[in-house]
Short mmCIF file of N, CA and C in Angstrom, two decimals:
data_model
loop_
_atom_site.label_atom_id
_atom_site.label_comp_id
_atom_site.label_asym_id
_atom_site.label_seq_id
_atom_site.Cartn_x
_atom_site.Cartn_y
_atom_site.Cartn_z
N UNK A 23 4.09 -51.17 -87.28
CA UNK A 23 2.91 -50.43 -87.66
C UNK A 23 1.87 -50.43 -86.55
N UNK A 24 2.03 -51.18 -85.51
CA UNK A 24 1.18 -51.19 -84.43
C UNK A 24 0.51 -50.07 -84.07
N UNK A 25 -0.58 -49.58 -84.19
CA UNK A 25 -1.14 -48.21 -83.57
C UNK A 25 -2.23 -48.25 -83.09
N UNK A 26 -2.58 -47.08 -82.40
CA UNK A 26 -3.57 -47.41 -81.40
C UNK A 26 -4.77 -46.90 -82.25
N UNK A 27 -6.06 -47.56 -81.75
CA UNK A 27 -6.92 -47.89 -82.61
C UNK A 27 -7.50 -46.80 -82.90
N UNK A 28 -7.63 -46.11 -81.17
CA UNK A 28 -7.91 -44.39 -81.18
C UNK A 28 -7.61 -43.26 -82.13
N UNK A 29 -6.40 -43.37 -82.55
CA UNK A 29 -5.98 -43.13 -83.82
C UNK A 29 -6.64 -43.19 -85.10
N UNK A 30 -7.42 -43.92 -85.18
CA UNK A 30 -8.46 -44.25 -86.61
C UNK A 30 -9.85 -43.78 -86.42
N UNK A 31 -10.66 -44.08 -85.49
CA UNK A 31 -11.81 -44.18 -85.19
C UNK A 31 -12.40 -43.40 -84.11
N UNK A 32 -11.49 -43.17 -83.30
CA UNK A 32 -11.81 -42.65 -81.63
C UNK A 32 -12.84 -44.07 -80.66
N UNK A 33 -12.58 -44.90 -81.03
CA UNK A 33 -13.25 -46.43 -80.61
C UNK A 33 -12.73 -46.72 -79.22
N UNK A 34 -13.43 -47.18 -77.96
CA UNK A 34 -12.83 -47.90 -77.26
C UNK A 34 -13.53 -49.73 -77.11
N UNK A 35 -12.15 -49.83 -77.91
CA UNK A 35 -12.17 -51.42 -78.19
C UNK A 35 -11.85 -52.59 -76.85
N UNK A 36 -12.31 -53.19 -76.84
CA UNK A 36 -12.19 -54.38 -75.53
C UNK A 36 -11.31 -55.53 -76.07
N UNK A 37 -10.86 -56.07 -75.83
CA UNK A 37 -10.18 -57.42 -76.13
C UNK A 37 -10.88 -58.66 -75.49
N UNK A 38 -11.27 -59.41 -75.74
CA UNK A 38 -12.06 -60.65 -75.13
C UNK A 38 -11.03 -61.83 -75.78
N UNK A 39 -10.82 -62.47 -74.37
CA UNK A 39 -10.46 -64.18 -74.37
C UNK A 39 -11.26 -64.99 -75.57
N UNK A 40 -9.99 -65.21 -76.14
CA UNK A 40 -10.62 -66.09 -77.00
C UNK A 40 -10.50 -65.81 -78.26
N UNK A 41 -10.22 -64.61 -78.59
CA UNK A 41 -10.71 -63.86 -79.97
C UNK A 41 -9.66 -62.85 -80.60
N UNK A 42 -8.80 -63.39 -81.26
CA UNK A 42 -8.30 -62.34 -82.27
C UNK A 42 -8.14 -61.26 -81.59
N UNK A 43 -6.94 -59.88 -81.20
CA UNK A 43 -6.91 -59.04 -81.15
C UNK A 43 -6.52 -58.02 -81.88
N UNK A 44 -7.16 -56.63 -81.78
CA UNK A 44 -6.34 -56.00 -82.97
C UNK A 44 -5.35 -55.93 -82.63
N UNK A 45 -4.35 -56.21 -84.26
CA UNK A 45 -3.16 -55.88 -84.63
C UNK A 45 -2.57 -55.61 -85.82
N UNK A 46 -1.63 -55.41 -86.03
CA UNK A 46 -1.28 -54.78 -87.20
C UNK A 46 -2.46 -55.03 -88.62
N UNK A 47 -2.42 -56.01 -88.86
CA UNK A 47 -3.38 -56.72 -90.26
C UNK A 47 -4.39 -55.97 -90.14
N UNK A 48 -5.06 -55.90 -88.68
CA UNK A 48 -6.59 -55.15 -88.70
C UNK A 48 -6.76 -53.74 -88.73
N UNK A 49 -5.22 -52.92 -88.27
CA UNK A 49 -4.89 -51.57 -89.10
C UNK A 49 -4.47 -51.44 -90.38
N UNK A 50 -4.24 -52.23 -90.76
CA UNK A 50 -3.68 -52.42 -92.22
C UNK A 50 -5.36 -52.24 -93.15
N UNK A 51 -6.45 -52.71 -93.00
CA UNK A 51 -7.62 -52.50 -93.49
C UNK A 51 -8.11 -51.19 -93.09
N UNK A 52 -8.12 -51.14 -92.10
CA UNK A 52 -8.79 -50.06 -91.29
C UNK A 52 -8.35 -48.92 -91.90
N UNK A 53 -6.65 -48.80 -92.29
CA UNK A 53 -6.33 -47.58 -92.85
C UNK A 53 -6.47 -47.52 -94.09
N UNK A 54 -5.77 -48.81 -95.09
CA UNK A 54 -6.03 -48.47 -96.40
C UNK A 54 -7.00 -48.78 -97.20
N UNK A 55 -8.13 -50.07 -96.41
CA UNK A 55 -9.44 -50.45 -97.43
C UNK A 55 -10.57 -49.35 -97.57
N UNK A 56 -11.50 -49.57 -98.38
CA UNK A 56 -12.55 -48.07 -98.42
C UNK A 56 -13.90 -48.97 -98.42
N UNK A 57 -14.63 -48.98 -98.63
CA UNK A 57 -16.41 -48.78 -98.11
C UNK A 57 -16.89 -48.49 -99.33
N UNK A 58 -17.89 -48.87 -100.26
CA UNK A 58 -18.80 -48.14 -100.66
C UNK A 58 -19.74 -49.11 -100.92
N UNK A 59 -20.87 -48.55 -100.88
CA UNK A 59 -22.12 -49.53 -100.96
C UNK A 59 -22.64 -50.39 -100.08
N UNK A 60 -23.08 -51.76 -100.28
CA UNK A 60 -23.65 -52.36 -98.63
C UNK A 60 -22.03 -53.33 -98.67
N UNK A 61 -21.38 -53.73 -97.38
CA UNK A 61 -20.52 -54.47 -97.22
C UNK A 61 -20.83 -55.01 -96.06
N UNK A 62 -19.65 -56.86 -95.73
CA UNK A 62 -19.61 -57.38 -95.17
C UNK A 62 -18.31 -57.54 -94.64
N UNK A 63 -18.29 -57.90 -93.13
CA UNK A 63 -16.86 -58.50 -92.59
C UNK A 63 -16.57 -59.52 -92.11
N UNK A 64 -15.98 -60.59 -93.13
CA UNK A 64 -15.54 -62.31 -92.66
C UNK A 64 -14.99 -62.11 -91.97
N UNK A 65 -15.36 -62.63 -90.89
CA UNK A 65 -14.28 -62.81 -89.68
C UNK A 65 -13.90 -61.92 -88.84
N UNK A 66 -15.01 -61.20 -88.06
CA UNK A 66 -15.13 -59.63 -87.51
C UNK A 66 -13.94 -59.81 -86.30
N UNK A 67 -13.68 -60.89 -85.50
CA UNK A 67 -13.08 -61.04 -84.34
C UNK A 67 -13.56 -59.78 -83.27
N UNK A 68 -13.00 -59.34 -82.77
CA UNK A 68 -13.07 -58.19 -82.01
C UNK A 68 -14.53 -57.01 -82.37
N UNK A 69 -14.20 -57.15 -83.51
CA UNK A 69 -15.11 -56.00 -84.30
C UNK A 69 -14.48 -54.68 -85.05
N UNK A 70 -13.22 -54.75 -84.71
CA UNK A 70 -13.06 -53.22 -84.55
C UNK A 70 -12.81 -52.77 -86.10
N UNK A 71 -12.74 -53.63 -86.77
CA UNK A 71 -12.60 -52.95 -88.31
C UNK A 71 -14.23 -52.98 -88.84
N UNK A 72 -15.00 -53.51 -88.61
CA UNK A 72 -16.63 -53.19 -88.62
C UNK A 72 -16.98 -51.83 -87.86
N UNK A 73 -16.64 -52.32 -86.81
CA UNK A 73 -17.12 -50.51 -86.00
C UNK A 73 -16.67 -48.86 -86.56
N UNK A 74 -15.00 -49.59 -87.14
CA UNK A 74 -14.59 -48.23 -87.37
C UNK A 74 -15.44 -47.79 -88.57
N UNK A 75 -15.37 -49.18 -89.86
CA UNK A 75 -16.11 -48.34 -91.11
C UNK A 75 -17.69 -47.82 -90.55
N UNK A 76 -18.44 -48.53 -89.91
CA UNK A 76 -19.94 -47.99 -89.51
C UNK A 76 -19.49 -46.77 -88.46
N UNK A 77 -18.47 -46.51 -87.94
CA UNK A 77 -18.53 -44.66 -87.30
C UNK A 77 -18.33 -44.10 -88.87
N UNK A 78 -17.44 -44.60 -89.91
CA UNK A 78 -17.51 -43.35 -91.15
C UNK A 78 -18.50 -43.30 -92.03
N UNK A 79 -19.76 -43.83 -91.65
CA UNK A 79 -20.93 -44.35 -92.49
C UNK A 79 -21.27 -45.50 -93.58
N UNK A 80 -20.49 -46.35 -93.02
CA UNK A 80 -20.78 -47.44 -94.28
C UNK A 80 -21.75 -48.50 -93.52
N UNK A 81 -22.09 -48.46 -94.90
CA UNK A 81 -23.51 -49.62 -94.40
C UNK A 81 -22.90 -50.95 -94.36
N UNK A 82 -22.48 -51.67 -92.77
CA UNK A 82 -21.72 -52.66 -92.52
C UNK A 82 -22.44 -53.51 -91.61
N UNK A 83 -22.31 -54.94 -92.01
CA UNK A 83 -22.60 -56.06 -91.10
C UNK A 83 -21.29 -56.57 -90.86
N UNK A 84 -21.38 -57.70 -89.47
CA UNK A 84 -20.04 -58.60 -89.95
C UNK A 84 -20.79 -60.16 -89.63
N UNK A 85 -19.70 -61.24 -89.55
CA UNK A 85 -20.01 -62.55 -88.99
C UNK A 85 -18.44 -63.12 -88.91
N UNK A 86 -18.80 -63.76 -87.46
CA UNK A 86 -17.31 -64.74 -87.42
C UNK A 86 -18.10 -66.28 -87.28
N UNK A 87 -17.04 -66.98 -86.89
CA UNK A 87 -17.83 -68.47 -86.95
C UNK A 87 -17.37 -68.87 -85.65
N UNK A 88 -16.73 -67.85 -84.72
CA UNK A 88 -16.95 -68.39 -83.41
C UNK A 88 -17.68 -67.13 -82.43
N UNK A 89 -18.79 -68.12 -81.46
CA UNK A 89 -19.27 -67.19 -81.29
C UNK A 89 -18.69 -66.20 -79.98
N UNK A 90 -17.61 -66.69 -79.41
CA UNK A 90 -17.12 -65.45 -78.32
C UNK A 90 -17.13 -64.16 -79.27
N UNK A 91 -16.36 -64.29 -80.55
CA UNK A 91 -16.18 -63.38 -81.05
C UNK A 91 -17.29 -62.43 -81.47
N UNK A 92 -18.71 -63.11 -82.20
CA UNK A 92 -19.81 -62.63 -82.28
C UNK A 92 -20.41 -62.12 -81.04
N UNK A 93 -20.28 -62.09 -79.80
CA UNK A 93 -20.52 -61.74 -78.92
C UNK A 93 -19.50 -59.84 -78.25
N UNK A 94 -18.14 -60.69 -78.77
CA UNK A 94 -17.40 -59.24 -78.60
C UNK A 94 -17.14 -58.62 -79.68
N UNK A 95 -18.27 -58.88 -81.11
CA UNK A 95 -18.20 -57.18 -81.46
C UNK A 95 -19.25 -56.51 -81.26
N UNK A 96 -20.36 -57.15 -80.96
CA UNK A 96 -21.09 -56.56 -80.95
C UNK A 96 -21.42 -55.78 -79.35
N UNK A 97 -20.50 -56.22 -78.34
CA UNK A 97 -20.56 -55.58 -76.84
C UNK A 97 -19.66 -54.62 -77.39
N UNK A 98 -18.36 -54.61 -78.32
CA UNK A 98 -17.78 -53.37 -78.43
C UNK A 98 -18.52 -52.06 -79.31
N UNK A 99 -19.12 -53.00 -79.90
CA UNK A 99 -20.41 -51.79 -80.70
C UNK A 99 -20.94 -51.08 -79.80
N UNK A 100 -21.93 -51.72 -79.07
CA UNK A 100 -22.21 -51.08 -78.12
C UNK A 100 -21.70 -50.39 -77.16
N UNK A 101 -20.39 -50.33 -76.68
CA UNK A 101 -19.69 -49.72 -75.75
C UNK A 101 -18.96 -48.64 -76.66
N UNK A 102 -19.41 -48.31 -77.89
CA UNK A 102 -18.88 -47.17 -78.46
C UNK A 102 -20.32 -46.79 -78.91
N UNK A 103 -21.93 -46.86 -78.79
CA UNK A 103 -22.82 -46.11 -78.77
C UNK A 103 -22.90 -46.76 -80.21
N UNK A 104 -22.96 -47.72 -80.70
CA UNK A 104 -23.32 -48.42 -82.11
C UNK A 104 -24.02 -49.56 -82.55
N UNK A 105 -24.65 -49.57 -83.31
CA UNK A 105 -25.16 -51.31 -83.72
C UNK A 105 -25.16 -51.61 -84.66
N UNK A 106 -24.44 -52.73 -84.37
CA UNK A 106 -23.49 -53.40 -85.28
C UNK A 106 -24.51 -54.81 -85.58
N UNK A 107 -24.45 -54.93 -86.91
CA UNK A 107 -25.45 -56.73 -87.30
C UNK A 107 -24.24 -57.17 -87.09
N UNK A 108 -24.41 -58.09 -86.04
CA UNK A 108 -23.15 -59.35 -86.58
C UNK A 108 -23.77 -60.65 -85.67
N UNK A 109 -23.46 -61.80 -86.43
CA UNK A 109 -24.25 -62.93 -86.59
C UNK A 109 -22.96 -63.93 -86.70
N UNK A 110 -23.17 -65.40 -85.72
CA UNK A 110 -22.31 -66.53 -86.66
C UNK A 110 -22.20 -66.99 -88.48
N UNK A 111 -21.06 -67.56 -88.61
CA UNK A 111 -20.91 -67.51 -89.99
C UNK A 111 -19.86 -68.35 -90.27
N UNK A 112 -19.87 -69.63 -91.10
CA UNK A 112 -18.64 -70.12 -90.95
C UNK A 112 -18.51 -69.64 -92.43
N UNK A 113 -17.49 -68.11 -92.74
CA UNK A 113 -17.26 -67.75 -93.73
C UNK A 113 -19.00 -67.25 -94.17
N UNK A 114 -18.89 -67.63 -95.52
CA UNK A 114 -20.68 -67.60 -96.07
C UNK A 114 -21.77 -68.39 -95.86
N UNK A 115 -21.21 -69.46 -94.90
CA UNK A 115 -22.53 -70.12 -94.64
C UNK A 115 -24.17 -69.49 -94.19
N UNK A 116 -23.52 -68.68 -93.49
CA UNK A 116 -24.71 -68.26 -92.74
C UNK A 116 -25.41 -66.55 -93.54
N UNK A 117 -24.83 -66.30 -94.75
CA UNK A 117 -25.05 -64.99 -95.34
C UNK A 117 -25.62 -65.10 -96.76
N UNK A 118 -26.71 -64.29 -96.66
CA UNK A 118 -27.31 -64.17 -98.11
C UNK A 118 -27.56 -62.77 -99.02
N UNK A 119 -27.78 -62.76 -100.09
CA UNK A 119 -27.44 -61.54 -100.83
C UNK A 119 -26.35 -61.46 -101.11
N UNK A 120 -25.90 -59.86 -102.01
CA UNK A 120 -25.15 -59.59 -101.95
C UNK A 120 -23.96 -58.62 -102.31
N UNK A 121 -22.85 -58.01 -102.07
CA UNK A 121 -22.36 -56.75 -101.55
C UNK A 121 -21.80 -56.14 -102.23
N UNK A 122 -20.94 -55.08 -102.09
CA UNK A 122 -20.09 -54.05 -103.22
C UNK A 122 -18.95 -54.39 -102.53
N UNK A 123 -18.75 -54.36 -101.17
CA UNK A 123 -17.25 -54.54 -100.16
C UNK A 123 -17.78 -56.01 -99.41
N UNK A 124 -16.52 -56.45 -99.91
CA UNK A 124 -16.35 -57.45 -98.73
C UNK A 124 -15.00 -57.12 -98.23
N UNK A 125 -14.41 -57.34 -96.73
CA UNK A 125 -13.61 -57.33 -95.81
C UNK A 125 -13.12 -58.58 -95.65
N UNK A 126 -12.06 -59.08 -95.67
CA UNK A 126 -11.47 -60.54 -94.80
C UNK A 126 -9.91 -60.16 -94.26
N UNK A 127 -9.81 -60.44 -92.66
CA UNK A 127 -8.49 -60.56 -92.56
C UNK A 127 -8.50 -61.69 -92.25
N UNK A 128 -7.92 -62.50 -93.05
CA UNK A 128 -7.80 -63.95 -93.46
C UNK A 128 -6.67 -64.28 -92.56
N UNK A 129 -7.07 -65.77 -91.81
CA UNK A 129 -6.32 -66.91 -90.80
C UNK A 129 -4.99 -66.78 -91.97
N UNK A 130 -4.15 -66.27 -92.04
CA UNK A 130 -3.31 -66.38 -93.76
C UNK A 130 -2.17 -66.97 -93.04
N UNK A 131 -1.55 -67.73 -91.84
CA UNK A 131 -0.77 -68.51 -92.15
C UNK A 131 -0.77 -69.74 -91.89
N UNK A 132 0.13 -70.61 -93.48
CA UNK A 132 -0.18 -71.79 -93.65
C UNK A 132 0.39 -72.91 -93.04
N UNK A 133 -0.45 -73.10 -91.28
CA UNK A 133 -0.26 -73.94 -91.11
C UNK A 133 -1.43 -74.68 -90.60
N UNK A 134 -1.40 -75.60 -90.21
CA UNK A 134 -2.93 -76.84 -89.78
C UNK A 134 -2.57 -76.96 -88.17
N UNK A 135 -3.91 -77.19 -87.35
CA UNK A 135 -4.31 -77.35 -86.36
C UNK A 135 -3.55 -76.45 -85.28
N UNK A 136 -3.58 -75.41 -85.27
CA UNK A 136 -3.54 -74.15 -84.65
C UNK A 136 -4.79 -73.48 -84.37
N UNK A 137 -4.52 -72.07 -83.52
CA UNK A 137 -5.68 -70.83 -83.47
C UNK A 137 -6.26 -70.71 -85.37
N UNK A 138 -7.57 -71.10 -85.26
CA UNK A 138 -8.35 -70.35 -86.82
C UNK A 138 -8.24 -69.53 -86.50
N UNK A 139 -8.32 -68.24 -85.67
CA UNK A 139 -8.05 -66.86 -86.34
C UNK A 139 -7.16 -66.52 -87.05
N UNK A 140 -5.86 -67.67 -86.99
CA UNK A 140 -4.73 -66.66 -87.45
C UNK A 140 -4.12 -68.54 -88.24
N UNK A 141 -4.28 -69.20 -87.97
CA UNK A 141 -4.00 -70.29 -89.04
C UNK A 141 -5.11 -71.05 -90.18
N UNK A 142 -4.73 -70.79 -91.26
CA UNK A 142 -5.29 -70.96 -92.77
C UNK A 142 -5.37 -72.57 -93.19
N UNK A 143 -4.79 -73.24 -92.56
CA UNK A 143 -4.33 -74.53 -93.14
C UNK A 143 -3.30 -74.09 -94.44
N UNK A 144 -2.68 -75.87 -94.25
CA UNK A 144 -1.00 -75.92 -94.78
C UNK A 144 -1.22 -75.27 -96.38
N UNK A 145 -2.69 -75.69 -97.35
CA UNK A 145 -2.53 -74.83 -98.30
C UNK A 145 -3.59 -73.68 -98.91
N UNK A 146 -4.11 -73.08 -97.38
CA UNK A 146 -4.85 -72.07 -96.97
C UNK A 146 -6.15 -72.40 -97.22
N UNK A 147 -6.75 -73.37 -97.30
CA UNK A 147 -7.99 -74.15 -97.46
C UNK A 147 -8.94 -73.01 -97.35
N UNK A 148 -8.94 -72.32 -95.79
CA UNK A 148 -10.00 -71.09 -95.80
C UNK A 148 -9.95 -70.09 -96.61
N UNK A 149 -8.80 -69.85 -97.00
CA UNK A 149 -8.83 -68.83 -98.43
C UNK A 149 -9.16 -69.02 -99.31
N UNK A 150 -8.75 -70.09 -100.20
CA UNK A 150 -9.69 -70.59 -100.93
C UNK A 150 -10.75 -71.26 -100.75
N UNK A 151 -11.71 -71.32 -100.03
CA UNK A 151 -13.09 -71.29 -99.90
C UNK A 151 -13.68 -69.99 -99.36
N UNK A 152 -12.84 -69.41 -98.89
CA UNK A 152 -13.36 -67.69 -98.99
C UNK A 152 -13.61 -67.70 -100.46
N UNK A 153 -12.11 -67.49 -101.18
CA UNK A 153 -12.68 -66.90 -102.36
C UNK A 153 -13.37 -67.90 -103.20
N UNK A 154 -14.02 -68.60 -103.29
CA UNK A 154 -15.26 -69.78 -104.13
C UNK A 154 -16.16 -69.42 -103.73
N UNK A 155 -16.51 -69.41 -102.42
CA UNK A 155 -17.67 -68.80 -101.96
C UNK A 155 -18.20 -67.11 -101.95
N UNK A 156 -17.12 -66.17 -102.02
CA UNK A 156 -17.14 -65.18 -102.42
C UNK A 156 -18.05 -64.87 -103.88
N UNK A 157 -17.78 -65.17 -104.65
CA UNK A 157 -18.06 -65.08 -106.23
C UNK A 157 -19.83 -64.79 -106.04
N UNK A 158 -19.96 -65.72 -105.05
CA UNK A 158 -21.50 -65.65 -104.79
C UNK A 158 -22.43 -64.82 -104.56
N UNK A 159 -21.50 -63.64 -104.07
CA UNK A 159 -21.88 -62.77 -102.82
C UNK A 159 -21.21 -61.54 -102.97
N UNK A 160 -20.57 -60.95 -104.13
CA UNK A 160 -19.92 -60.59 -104.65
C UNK A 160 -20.79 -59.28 -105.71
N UNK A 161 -21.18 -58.39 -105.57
CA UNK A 161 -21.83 -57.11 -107.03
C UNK A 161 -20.83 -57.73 -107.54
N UNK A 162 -21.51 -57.37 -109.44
CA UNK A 162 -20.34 -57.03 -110.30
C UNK A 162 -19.33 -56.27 -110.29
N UNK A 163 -19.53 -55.45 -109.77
CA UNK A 163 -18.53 -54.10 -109.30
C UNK A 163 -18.62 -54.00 -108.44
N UNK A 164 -18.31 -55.42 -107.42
CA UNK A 164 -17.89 -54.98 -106.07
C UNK A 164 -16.09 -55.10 -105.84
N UNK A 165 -15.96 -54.93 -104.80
CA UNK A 165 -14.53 -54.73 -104.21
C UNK A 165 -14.02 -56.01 -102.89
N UNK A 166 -13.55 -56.60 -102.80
CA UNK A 166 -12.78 -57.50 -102.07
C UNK A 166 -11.54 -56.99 -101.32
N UNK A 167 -11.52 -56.55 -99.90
CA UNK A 167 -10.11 -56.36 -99.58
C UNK A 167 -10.15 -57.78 -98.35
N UNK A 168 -8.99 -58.20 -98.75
CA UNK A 168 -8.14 -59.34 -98.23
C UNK A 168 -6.62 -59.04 -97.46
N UNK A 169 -6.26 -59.30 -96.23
CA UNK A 169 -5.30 -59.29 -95.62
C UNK A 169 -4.44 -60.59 -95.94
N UNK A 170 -3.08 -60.96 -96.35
CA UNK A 170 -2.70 -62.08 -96.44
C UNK A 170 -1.20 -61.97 -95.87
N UNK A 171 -0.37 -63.26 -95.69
CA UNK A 171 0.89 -63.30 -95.53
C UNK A 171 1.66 -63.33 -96.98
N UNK A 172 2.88 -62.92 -97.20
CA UNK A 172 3.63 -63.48 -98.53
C UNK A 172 4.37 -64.38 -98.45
N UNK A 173 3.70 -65.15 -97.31
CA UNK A 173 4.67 -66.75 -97.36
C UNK A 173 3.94 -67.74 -98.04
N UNK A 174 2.87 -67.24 -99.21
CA UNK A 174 2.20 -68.37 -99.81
C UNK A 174 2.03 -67.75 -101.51
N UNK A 175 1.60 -67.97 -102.34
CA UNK A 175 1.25 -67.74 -103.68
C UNK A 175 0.23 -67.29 -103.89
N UNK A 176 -0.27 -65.73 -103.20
CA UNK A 176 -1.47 -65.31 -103.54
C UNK A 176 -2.02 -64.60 -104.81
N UNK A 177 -0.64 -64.86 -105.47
CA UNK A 177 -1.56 -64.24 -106.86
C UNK A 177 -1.79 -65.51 -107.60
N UNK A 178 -0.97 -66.44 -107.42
CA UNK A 178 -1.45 -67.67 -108.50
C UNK A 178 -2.38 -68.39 -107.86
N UNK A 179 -3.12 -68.10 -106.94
CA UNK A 179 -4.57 -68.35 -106.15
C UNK A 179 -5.43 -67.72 -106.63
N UNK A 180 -5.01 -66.17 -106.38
CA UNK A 180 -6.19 -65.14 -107.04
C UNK A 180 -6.58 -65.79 -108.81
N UNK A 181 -5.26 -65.60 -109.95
CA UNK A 181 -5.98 -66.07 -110.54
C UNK A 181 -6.15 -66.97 -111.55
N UNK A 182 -6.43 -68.18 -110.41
CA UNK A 182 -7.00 -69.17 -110.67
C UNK A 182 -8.36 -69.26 -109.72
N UNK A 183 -8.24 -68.74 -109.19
CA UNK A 183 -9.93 -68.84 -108.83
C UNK A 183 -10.81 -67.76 -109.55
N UNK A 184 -10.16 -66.81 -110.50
CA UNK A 184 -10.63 -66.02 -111.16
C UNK A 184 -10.95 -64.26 -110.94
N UNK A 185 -10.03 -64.03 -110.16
CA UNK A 185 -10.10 -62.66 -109.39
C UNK A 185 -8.92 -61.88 -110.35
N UNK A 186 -8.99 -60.38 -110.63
CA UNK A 186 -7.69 -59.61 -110.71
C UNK A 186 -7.60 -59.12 -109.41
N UNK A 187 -6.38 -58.72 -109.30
CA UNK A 187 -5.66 -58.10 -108.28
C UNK A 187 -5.02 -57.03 -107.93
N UNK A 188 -4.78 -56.36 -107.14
CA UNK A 188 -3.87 -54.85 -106.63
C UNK A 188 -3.54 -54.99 -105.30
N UNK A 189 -2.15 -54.91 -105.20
CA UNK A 189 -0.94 -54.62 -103.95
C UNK A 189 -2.08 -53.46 -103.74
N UNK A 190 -2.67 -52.95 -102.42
CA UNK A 190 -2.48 -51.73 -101.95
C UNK A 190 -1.60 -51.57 -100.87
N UNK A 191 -1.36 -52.41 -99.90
CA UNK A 191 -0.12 -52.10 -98.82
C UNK A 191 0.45 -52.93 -98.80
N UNK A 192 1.81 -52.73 -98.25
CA UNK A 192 2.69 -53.94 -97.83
C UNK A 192 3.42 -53.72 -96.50
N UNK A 193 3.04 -54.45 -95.81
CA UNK A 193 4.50 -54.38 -94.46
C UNK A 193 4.91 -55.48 -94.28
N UNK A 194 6.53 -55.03 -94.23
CA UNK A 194 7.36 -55.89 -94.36
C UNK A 194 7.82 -56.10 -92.55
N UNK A 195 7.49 -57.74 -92.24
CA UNK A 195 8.22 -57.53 -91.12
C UNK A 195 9.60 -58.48 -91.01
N UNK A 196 9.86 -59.17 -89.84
CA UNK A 196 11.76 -60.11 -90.12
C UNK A 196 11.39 -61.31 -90.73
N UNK A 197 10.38 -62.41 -90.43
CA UNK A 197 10.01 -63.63 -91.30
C UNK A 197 8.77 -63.33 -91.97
N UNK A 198 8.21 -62.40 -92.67
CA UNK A 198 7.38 -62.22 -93.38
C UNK A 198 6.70 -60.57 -94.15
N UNK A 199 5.87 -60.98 -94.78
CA UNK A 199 5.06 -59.36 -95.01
C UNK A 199 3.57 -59.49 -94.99
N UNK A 200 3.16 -58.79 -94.76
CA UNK A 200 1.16 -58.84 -94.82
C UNK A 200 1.01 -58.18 -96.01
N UNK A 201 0.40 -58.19 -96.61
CA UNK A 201 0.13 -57.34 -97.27
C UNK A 201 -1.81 -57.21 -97.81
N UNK A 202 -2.18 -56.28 -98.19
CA UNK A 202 -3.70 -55.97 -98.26
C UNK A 202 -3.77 -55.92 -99.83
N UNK A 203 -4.91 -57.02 -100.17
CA UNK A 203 -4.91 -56.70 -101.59
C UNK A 203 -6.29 -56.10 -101.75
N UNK A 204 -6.68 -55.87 -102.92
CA UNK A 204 -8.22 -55.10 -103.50
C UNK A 204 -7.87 -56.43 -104.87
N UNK A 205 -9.55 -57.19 -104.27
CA UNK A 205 -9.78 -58.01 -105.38
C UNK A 205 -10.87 -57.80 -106.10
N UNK A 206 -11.15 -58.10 -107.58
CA UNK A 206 -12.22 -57.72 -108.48
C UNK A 206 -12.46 -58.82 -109.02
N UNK A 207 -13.51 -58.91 -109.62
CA UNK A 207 -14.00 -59.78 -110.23
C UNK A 207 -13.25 -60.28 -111.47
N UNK A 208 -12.66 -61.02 -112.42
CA UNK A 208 -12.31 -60.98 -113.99
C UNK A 208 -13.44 -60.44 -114.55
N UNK A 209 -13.02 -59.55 -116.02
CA UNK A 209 -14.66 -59.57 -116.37
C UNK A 209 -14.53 -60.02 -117.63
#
């Protein structure tokens, strides 16, 4: 599913040392999550799934919790003529109020002491404190899209921390699948 980002947005995205690059997971949002109302993006890395929804008009901030990354989305904002809020954040620490969309492409595989961009711990610790801390920060009728692996139990996560759920994509690759869910509140 690899595609070029140009393809979505007309963006020219930078890659910076250090930080998450786009790839598949972050087209996987980019194409099938939607926007409405004020939203946020855990874990912007790069930026480029913040930039693309603020070129289609959504009222978007992001925050990562490292700051190279807070640094390269917001130089890629700017190098596509944009401004972008984005601020450190470990997750919600650093964010108040709160939204209709939230965004996460979640560290989703479970293993410990690796890259955090892309490792969750052994039983995804950051996911579930995404979603605890989510609830917080969360409209009643807001929307949650989450990127995850299916090498873990994300629906008997979802709900038990109290979320319903919807498959919107799936790609299947040789040791795994990503897939993008849309989470809601229980009501």
């Amino acid at each position: 599913m690899k595609k070029d980002p140009m393809h979505y947005c007309d963006l020219d995205i930078a890659e910076c040392d250090g930080v998450y690059p786009p790839s598949e997971d972050s087209f996987l949002i980019i194409e099938y999550a939607s926007c409405s109302g004020k939203a946020i993006e855990i874990g912007c890395g790069t930026g480029i799934v913040s930039i693309c929804f603020l070129k289609r008009g959504c009222d978007i901030e992001a925050v990562d919790i490292s700051d190279l990354a807070v640094e390269c989305a917001k130089d890629n904002a700017s190098r596509n003529g944009l401004t972008l809020k984005v601020y450190r954040s470990d997750l919600f620490s650093g964010v108040s109020g709160t939204y209709d969309t939230i965004l996460f492409n979640a560290p989703y595989i479970p293993v410990e002491g690796e890259d955090a961009s892309w490792s969750g711990g052994r039983n995804l610790e950051v996911v579930s404190r995404f979603l605890g801390q989510a609830r917080e920060h969360l409209s009643a009728s807001g929307q949650i899209y989450i990127v995850l692996s299916d090498l873990t139990d994300n629906e008997g996560m979802f709900r038990m921390m109290g979320y319903d759920y919807f498959i919107i994509k799936k790609i299947s690759f040789e040791f795994e699948a990503i897939v993008l869910y849309k989470l809601t509140l229980k009501a």
